[in-house]
PDB file of C-alpha atoms in Angstrom:
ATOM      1  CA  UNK A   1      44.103  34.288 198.291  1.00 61.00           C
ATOM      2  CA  UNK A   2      48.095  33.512 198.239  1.00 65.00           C
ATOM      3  CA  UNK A   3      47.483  32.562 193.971  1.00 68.00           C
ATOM      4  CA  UNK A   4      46.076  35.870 193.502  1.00 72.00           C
ATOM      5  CA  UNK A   5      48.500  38.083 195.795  1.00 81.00           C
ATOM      6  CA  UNK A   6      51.645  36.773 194.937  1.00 84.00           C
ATOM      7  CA  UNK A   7      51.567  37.327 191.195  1.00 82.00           C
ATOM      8  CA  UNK A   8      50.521  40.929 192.206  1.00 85.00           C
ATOM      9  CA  UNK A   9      53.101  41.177 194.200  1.00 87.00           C
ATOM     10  CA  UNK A  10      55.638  39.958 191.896  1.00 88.00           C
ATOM     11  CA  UNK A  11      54.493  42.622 189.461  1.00 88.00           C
ATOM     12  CA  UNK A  12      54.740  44.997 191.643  1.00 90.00           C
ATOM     13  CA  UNK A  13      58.194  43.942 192.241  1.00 91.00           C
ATOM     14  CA  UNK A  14      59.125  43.964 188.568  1.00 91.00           C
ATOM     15  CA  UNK A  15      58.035  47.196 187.965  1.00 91.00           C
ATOM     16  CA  UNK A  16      60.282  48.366 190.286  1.00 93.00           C
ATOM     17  CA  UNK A  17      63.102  46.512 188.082  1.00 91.00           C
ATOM     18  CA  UNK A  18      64.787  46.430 184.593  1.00 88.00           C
ATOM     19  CA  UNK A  19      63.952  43.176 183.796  1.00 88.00           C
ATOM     20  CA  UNK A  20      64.733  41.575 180.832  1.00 85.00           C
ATOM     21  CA  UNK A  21      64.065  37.518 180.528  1.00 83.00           C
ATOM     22  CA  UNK A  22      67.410  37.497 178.310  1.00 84.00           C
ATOM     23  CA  UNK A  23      68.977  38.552 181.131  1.00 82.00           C
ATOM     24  CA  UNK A  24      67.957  36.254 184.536  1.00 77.00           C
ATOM     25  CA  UNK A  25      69.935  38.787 186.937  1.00 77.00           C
ATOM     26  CA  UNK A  26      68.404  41.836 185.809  1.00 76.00           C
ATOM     27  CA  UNK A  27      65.129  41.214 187.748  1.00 76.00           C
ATOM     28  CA  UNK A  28      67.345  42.103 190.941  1.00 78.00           C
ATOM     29  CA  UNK A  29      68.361  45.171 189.632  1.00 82.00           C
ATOM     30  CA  UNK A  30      65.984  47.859 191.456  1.00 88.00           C
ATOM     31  CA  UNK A  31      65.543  51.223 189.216  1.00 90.00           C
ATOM     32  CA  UNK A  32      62.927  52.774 191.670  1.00 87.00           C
ATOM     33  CA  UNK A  33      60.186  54.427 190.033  1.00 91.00           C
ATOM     34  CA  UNK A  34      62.154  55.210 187.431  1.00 93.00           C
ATOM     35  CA  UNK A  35      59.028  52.991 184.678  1.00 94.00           C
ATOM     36  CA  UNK A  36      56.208  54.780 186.420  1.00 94.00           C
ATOM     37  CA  UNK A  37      58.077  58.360 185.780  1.00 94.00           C
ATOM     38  CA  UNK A  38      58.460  57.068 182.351  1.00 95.00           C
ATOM     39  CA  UNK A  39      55.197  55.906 181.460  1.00 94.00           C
ATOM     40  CA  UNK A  40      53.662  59.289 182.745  1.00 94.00           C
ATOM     41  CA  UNK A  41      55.590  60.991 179.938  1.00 95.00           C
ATOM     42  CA  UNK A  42      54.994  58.643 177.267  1.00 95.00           C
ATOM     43  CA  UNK A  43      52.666  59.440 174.849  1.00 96.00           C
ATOM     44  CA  UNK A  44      51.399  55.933 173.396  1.00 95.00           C
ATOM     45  CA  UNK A  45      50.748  55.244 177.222  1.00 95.00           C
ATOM     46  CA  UNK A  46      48.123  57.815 176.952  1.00 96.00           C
ATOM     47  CA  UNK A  47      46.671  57.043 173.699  1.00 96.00           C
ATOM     48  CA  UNK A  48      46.479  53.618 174.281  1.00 96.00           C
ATOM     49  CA  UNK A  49      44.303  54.308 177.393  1.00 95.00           C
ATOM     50  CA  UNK A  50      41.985  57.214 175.579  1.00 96.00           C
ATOM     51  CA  UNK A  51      41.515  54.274 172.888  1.00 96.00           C
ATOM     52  CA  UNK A  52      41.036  51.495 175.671  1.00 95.00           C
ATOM     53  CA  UNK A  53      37.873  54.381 177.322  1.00 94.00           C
ATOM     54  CA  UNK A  54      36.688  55.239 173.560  1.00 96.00           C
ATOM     55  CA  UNK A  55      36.560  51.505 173.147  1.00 96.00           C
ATOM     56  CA  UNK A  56      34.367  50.747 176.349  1.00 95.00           C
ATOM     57  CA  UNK A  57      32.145  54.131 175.554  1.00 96.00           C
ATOM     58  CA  UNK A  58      31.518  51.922 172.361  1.00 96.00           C
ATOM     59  CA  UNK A  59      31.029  48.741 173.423  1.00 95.00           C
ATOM     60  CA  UNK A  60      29.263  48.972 176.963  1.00 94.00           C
ATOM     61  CA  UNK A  61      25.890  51.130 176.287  1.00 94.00           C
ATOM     62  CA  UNK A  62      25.248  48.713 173.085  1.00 93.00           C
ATOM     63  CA  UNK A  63      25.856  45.631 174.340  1.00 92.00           C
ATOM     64  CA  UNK A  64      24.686  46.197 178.332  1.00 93.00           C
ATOM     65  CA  UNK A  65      20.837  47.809 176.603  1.00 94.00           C
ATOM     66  CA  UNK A  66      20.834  45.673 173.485  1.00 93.00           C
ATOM     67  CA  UNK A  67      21.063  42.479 175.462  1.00 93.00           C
ATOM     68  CA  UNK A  68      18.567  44.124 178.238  1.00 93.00           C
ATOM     69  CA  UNK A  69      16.457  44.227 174.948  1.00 92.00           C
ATOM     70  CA  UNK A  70      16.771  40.988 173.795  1.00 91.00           C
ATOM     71  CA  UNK A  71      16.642  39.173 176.959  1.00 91.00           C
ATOM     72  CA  UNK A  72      12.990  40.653 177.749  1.00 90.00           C
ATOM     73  CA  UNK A  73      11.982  39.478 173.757  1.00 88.00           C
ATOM     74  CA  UNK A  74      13.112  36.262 174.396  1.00 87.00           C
ATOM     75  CA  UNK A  75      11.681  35.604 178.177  1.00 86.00           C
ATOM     76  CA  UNK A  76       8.168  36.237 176.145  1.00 82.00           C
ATOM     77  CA  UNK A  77       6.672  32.908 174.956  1.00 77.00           C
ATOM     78  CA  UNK A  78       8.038  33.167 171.458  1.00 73.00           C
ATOM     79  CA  UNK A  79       7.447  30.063 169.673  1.00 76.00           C
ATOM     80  CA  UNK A  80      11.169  28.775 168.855  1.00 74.00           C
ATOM     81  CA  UNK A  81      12.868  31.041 171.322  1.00 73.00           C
ATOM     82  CA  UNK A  82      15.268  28.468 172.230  1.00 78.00           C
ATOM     83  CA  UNK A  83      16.419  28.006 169.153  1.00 82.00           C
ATOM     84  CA  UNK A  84      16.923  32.254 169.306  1.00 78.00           C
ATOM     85  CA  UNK A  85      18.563  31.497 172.267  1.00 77.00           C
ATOM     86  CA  UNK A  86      21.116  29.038 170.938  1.00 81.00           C
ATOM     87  CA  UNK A  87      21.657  31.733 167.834  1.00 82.00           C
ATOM     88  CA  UNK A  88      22.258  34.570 170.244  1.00 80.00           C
ATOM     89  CA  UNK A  89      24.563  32.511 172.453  1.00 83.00           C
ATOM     90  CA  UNK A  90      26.670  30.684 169.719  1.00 84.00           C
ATOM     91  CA  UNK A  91      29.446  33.480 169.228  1.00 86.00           C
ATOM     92  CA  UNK A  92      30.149  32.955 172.987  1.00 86.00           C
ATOM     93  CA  UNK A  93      31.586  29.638 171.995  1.00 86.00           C
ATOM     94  CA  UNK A  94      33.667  30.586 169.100  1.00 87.00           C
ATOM     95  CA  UNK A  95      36.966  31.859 169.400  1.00 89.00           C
ATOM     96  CA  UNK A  96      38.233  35.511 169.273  1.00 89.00           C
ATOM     97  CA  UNK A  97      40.508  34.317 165.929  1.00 90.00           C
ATOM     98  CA  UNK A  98      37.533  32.785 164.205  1.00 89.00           C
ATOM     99  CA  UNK A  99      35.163  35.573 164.988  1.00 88.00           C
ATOM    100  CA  UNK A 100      37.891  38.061 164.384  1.00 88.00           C
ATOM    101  CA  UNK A 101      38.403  36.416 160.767  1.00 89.00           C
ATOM    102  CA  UNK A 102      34.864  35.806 160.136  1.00 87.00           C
ATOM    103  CA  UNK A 103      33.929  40.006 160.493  1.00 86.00           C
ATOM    104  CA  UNK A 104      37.451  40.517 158.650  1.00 87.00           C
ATOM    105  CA  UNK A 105      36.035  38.837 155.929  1.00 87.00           C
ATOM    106  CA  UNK A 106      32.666  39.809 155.796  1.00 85.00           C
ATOM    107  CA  UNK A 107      34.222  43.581 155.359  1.00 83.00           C
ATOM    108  CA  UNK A 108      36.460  42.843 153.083  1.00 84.00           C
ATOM    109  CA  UNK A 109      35.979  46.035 149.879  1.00 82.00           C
ATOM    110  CA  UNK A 110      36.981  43.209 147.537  1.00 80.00           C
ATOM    111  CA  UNK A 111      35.370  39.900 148.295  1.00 78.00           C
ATOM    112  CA  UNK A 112      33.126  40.636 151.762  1.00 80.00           C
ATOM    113  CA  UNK A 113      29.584  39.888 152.401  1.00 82.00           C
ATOM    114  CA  UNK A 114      28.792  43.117 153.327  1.00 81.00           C
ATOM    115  CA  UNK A 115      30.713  44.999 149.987  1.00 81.00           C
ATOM    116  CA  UNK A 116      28.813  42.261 147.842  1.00 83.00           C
ATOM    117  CA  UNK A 117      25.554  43.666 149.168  1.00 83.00           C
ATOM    118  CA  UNK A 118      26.777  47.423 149.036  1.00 81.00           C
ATOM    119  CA  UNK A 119      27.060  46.734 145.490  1.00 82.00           C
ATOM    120  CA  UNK A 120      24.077  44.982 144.781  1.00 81.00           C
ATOM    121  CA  UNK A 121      22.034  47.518 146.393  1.00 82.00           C
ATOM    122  CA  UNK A 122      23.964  50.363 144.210  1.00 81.00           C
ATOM    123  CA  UNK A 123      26.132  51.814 147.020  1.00 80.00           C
ATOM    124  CA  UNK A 124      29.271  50.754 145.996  1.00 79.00           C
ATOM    125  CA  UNK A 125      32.335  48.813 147.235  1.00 81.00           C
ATOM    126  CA  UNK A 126      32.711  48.562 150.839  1.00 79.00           C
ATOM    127  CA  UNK A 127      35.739  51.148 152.204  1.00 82.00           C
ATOM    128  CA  UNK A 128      39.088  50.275 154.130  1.00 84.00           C
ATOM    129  CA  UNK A 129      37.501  50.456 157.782  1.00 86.00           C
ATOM    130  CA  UNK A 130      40.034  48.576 159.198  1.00 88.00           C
ATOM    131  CA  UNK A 131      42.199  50.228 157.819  1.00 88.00           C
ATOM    132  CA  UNK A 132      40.919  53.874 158.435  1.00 90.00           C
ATOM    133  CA  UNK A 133      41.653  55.195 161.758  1.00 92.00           C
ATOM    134  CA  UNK A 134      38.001  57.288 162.448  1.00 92.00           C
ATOM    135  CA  UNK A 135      36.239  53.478 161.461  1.00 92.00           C
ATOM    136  CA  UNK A 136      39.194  50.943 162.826  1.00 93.00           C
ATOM    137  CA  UNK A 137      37.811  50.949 166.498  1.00 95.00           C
ATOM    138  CA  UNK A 138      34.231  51.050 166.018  1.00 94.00           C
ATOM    139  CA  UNK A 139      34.582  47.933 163.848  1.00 91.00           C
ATOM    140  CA  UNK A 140      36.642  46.165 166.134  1.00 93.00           C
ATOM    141  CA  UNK A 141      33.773  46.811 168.669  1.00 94.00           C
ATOM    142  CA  UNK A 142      31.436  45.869 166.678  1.00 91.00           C
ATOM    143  CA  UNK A 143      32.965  42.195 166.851  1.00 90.00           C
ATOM    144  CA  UNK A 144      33.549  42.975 170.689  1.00 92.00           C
ATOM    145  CA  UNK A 145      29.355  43.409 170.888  1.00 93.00           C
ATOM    146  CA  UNK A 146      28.958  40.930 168.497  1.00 91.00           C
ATOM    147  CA  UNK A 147      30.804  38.065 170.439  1.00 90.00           C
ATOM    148  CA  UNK A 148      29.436  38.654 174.236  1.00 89.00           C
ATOM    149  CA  UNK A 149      25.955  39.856 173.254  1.00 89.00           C
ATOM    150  CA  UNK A 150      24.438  36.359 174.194  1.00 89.00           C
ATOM    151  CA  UNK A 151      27.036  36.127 177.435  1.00 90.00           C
ATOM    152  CA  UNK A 152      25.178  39.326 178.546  1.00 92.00           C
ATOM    153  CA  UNK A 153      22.045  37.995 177.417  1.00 92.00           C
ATOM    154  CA  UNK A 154      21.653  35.045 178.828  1.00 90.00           C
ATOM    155  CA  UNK A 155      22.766  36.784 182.015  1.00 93.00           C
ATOM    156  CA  UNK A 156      19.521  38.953 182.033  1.00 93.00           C
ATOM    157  CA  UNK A 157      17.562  36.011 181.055  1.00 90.00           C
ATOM    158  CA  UNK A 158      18.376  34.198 184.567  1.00 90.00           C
ATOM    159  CA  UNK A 159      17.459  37.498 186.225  1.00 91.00           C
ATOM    160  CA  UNK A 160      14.229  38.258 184.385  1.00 91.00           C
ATOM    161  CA  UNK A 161      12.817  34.254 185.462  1.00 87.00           C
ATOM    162  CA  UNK A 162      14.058  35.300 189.060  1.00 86.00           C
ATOM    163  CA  UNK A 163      11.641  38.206 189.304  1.00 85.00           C
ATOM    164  CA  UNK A 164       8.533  37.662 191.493  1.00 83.00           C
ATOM    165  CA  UNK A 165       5.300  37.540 188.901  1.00 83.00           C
ATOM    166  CA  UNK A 166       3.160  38.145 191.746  1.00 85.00           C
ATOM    167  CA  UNK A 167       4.730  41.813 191.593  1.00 83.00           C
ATOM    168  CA  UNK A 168       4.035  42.338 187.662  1.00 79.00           C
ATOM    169  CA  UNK A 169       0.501  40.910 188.251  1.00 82.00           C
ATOM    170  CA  UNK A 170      -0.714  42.935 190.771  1.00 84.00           C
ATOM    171  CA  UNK A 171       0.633  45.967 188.564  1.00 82.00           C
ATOM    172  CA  UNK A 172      -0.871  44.655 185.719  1.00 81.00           C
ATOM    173  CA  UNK A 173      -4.289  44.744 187.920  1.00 82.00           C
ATOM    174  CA  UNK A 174      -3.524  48.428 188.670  1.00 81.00           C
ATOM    175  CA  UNK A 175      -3.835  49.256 185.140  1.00 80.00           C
ATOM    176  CA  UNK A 176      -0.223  49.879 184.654  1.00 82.00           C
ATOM    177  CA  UNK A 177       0.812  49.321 181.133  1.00 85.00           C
ATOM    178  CA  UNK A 178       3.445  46.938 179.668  1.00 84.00           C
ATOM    179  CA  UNK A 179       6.037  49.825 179.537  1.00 86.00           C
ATOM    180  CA  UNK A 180       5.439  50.867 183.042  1.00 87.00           C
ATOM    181  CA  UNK A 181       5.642  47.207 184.386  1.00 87.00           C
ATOM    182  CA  UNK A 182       8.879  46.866 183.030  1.00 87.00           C
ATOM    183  CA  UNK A 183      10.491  50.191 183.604  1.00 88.00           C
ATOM    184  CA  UNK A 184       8.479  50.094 187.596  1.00 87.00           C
ATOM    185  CA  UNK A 185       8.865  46.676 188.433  1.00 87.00           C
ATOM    186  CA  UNK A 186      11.070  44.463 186.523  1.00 88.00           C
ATOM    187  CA  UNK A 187      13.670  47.014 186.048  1.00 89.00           C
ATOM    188  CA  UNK A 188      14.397  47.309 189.603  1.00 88.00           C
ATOM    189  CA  UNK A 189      14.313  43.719 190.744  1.00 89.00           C
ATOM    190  CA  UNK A 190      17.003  43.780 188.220  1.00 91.00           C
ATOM    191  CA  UNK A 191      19.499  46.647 189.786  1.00 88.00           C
ATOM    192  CA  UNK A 192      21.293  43.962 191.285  1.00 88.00           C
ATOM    193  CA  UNK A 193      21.922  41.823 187.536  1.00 92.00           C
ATOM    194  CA  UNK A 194      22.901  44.869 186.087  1.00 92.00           C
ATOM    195  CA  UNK A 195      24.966  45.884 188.723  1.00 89.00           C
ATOM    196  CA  UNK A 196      26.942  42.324 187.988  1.00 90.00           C
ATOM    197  CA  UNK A 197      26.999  42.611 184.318  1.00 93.00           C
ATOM    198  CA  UNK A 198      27.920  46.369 184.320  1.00 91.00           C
ATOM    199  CA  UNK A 199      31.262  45.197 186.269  1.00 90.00           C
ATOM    200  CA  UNK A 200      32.045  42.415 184.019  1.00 90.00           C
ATOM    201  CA  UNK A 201      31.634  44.268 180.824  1.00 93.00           C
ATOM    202  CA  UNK A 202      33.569  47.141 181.856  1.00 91.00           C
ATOM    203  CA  UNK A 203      36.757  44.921 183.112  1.00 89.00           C
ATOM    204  CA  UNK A 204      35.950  43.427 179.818  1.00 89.00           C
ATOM    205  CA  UNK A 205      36.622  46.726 178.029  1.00 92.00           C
ATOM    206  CA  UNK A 206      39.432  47.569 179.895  1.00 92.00           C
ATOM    207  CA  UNK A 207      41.437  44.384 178.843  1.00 89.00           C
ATOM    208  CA  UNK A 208      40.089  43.804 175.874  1.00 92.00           C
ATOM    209  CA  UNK A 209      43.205  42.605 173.966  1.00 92.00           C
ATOM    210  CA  UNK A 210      42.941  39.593 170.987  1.00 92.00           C
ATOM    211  CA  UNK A 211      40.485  42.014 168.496  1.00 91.00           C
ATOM    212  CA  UNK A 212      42.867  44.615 168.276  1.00 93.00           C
ATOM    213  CA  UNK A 213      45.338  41.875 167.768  1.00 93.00           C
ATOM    214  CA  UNK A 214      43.829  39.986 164.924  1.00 92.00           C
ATOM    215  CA  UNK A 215      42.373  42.508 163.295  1.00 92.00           C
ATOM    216  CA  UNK A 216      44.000  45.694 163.074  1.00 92.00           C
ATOM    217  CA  UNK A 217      47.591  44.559 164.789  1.00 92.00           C
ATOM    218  CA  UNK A 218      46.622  47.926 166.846  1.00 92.00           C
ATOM    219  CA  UNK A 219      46.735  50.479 163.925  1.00 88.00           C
ATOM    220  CA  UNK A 220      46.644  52.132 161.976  1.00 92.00           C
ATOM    221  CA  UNK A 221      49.051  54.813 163.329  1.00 93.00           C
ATOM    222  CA  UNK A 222      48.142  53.188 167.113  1.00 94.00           C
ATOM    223  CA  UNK A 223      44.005  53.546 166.520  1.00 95.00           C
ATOM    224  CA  UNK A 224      43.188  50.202 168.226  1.00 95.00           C
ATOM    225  CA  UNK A 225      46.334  49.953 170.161  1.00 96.00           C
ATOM    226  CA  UNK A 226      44.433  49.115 173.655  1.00 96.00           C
ATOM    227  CA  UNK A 227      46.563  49.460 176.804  1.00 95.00           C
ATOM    228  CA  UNK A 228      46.834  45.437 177.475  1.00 95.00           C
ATOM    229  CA  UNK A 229      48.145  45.388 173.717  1.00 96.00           C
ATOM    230  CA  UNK A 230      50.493  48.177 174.661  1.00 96.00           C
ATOM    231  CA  UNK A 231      51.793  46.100 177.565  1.00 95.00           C
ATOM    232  CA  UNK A 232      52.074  43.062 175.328  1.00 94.00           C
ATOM    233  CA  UNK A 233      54.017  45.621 172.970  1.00 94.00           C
ATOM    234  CA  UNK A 234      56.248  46.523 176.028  1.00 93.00           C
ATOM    235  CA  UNK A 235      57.130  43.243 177.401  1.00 92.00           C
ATOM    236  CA  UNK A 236      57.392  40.508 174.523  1.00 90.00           C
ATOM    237  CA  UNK A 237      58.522  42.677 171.810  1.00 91.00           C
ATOM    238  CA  UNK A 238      60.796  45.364 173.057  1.00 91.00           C
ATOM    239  CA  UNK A 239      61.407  42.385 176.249  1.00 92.00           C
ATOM    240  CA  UNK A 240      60.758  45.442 178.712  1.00 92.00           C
ATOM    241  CA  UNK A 241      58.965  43.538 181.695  1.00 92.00           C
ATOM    242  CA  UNK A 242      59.610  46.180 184.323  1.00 93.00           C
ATOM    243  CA  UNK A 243      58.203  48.914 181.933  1.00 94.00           C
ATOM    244  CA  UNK A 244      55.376  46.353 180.709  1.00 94.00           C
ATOM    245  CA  UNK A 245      54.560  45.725 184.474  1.00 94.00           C
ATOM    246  CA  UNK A 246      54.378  49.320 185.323  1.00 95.00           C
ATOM    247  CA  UNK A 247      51.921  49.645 182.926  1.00 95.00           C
ATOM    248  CA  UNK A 248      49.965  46.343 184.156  1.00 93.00           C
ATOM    249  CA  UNK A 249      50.185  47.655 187.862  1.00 92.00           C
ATOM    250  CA  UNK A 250      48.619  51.201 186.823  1.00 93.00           C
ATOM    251  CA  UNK A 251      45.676  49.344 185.037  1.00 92.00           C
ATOM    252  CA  UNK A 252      44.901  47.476 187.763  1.00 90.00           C
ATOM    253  CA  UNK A 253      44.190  50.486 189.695  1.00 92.00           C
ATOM    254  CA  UNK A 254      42.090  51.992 187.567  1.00 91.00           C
ATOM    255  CA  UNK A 255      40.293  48.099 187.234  1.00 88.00           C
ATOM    256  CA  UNK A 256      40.117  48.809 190.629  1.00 89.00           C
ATOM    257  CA  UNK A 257      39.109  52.826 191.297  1.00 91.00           C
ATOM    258  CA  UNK A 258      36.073  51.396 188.714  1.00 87.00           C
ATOM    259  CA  UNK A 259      34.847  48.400 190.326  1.00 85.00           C
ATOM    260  CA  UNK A 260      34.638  50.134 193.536  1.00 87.00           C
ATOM    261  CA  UNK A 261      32.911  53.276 192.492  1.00 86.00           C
ATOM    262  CA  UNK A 262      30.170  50.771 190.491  1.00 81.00           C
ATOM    263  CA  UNK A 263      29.868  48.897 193.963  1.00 80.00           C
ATOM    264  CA  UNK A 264      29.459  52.423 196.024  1.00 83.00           C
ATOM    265  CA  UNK A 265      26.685  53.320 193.045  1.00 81.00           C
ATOM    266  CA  UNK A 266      24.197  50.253 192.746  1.00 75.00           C
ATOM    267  CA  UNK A 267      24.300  49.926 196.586  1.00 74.00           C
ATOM    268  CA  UNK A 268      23.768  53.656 196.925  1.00 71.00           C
ATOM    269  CA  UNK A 269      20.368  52.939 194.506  1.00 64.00           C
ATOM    270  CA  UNK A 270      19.884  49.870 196.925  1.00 62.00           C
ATOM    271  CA  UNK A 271      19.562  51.523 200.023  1.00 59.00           C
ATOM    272  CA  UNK A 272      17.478  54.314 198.451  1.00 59.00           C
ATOM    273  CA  UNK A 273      15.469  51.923 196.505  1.00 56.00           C
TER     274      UNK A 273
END
């Protein structure tokens, strides 16, 4: 418990400072609120939270339903489904530079995968979407779904063994159909699974961070620019800690104000259920 509270405290502390690591004293000297007053006015504070919520309002319903999806599919007795498995789970392994620069190239309008085909096919060279700021962020979640689609997957998969067979059997003898066992049955004994990976793919979202990096450096004109990148703007560029810690300290809250009201929901449904 002390490893987790005392960093928090220290950036609540920080926040409260102008600290600069050029300058060791500075992290005594106490400005008051004076970064949270500051980063309610500021107006890339803002955008780089609206992109942060348009990035999870991309990523979430795709990759929460589409590995719901795919998790059922493979729980069937596919001939070879662990060898789907392993395919699904593999960009879990790789890291966010080489997945980054594997999409970065497959998009590529000059030399890409994907532009090769467009071609082929008759369409055409591939445009700039990185570099286009209506197309920048859903690419960059498209890598996002892309790289924890078998995480979430093999998630459900533990939950989907877990549920009782007894339950879909005797449904099955009811004359309920394969739609109606799933959405009846095995859809509820999985509340609690989907209460778990709802959580973890919306903290996720909010810190997603090394994309936006990699690919896009947050542009253009701030169009990826999430709010952990902002912070990482804000404290090793500029060297405004305090400022950078504000910022960290407000987006734990909201972590926070999330988590809680997902907790309050699924055990809501629990009790009801």
């Amino acid at each position: 418990m002390a490893v987790e509270i005392i960093p928090m405290l220290g950036v609540v502390w920080i926040s409260l400072t102008d600290y600069n690591p050029l300058e060791p004293d500075s992290w005594t000297e106490f400005v008051g609120g004076e970064n949270y007053s500051r980063m309610l006015d500021d107006s890339l504070f803002w955008k780089s939270l609206g992109n942060t919520f348009f990035f999870a309002v991309l990523y979430l319903p795709i990759s929460i339903l589409g590995a719901l999806l795919a998790a059922t599919l493979l729980n069937q007795n596919l001939r070879g489904r662990l060898v789907y498995r392993g395919i699904f789970f593999m960009p879990v392994v790789v890291s966010w530079v080489v997945a980054s620069t594997m999409i970065m190239w497959f998009l590529d309008p000059s030399s890409g995968f994907v532009s090769m085909v467009s071609q082929e096919l008759g369409f055409g060279r591939l445009p700039q979407l990185l570099q286009d700021e209506s197309t920048a962020m859903p690419a960059v979640a498209f890598v996002a779904i892309w790289k924890y689609f078998g995480y979430n997957t093999v998630i459900y998969l533990a939950g989907l063994q877990s549920v009782n067979p007894a339950l879909e059997e005797a449904a099955k003898v009811d004359g309920a159909s394969a739609f109606g066992r799933f959405w009846y049955v095995t859809l509820p004994a999985l509340r609690p699974v989907t209460a778990v990976v709802v959580m973890l793919n919306m903290i996720q979202a909010i810190r997603i961070f090394d994309p936006m990096l990699i690919m896009t450096n947050g542009g253009p004109n701030y169009a990826t620019t999430s709010t952990v990148l902002y912070v990482y703007r804000m404290a090793w560029d500029n060297l405004e800690f305090g400022y950078g810690s504000a910022i960290t300290g407000a987006l734990s809250l909201i972590i926070f104000a999330i988590a809680g009201l997902q907790f309050w929901f699924f055990n809501r449904r629990s009790v009801e259920g």
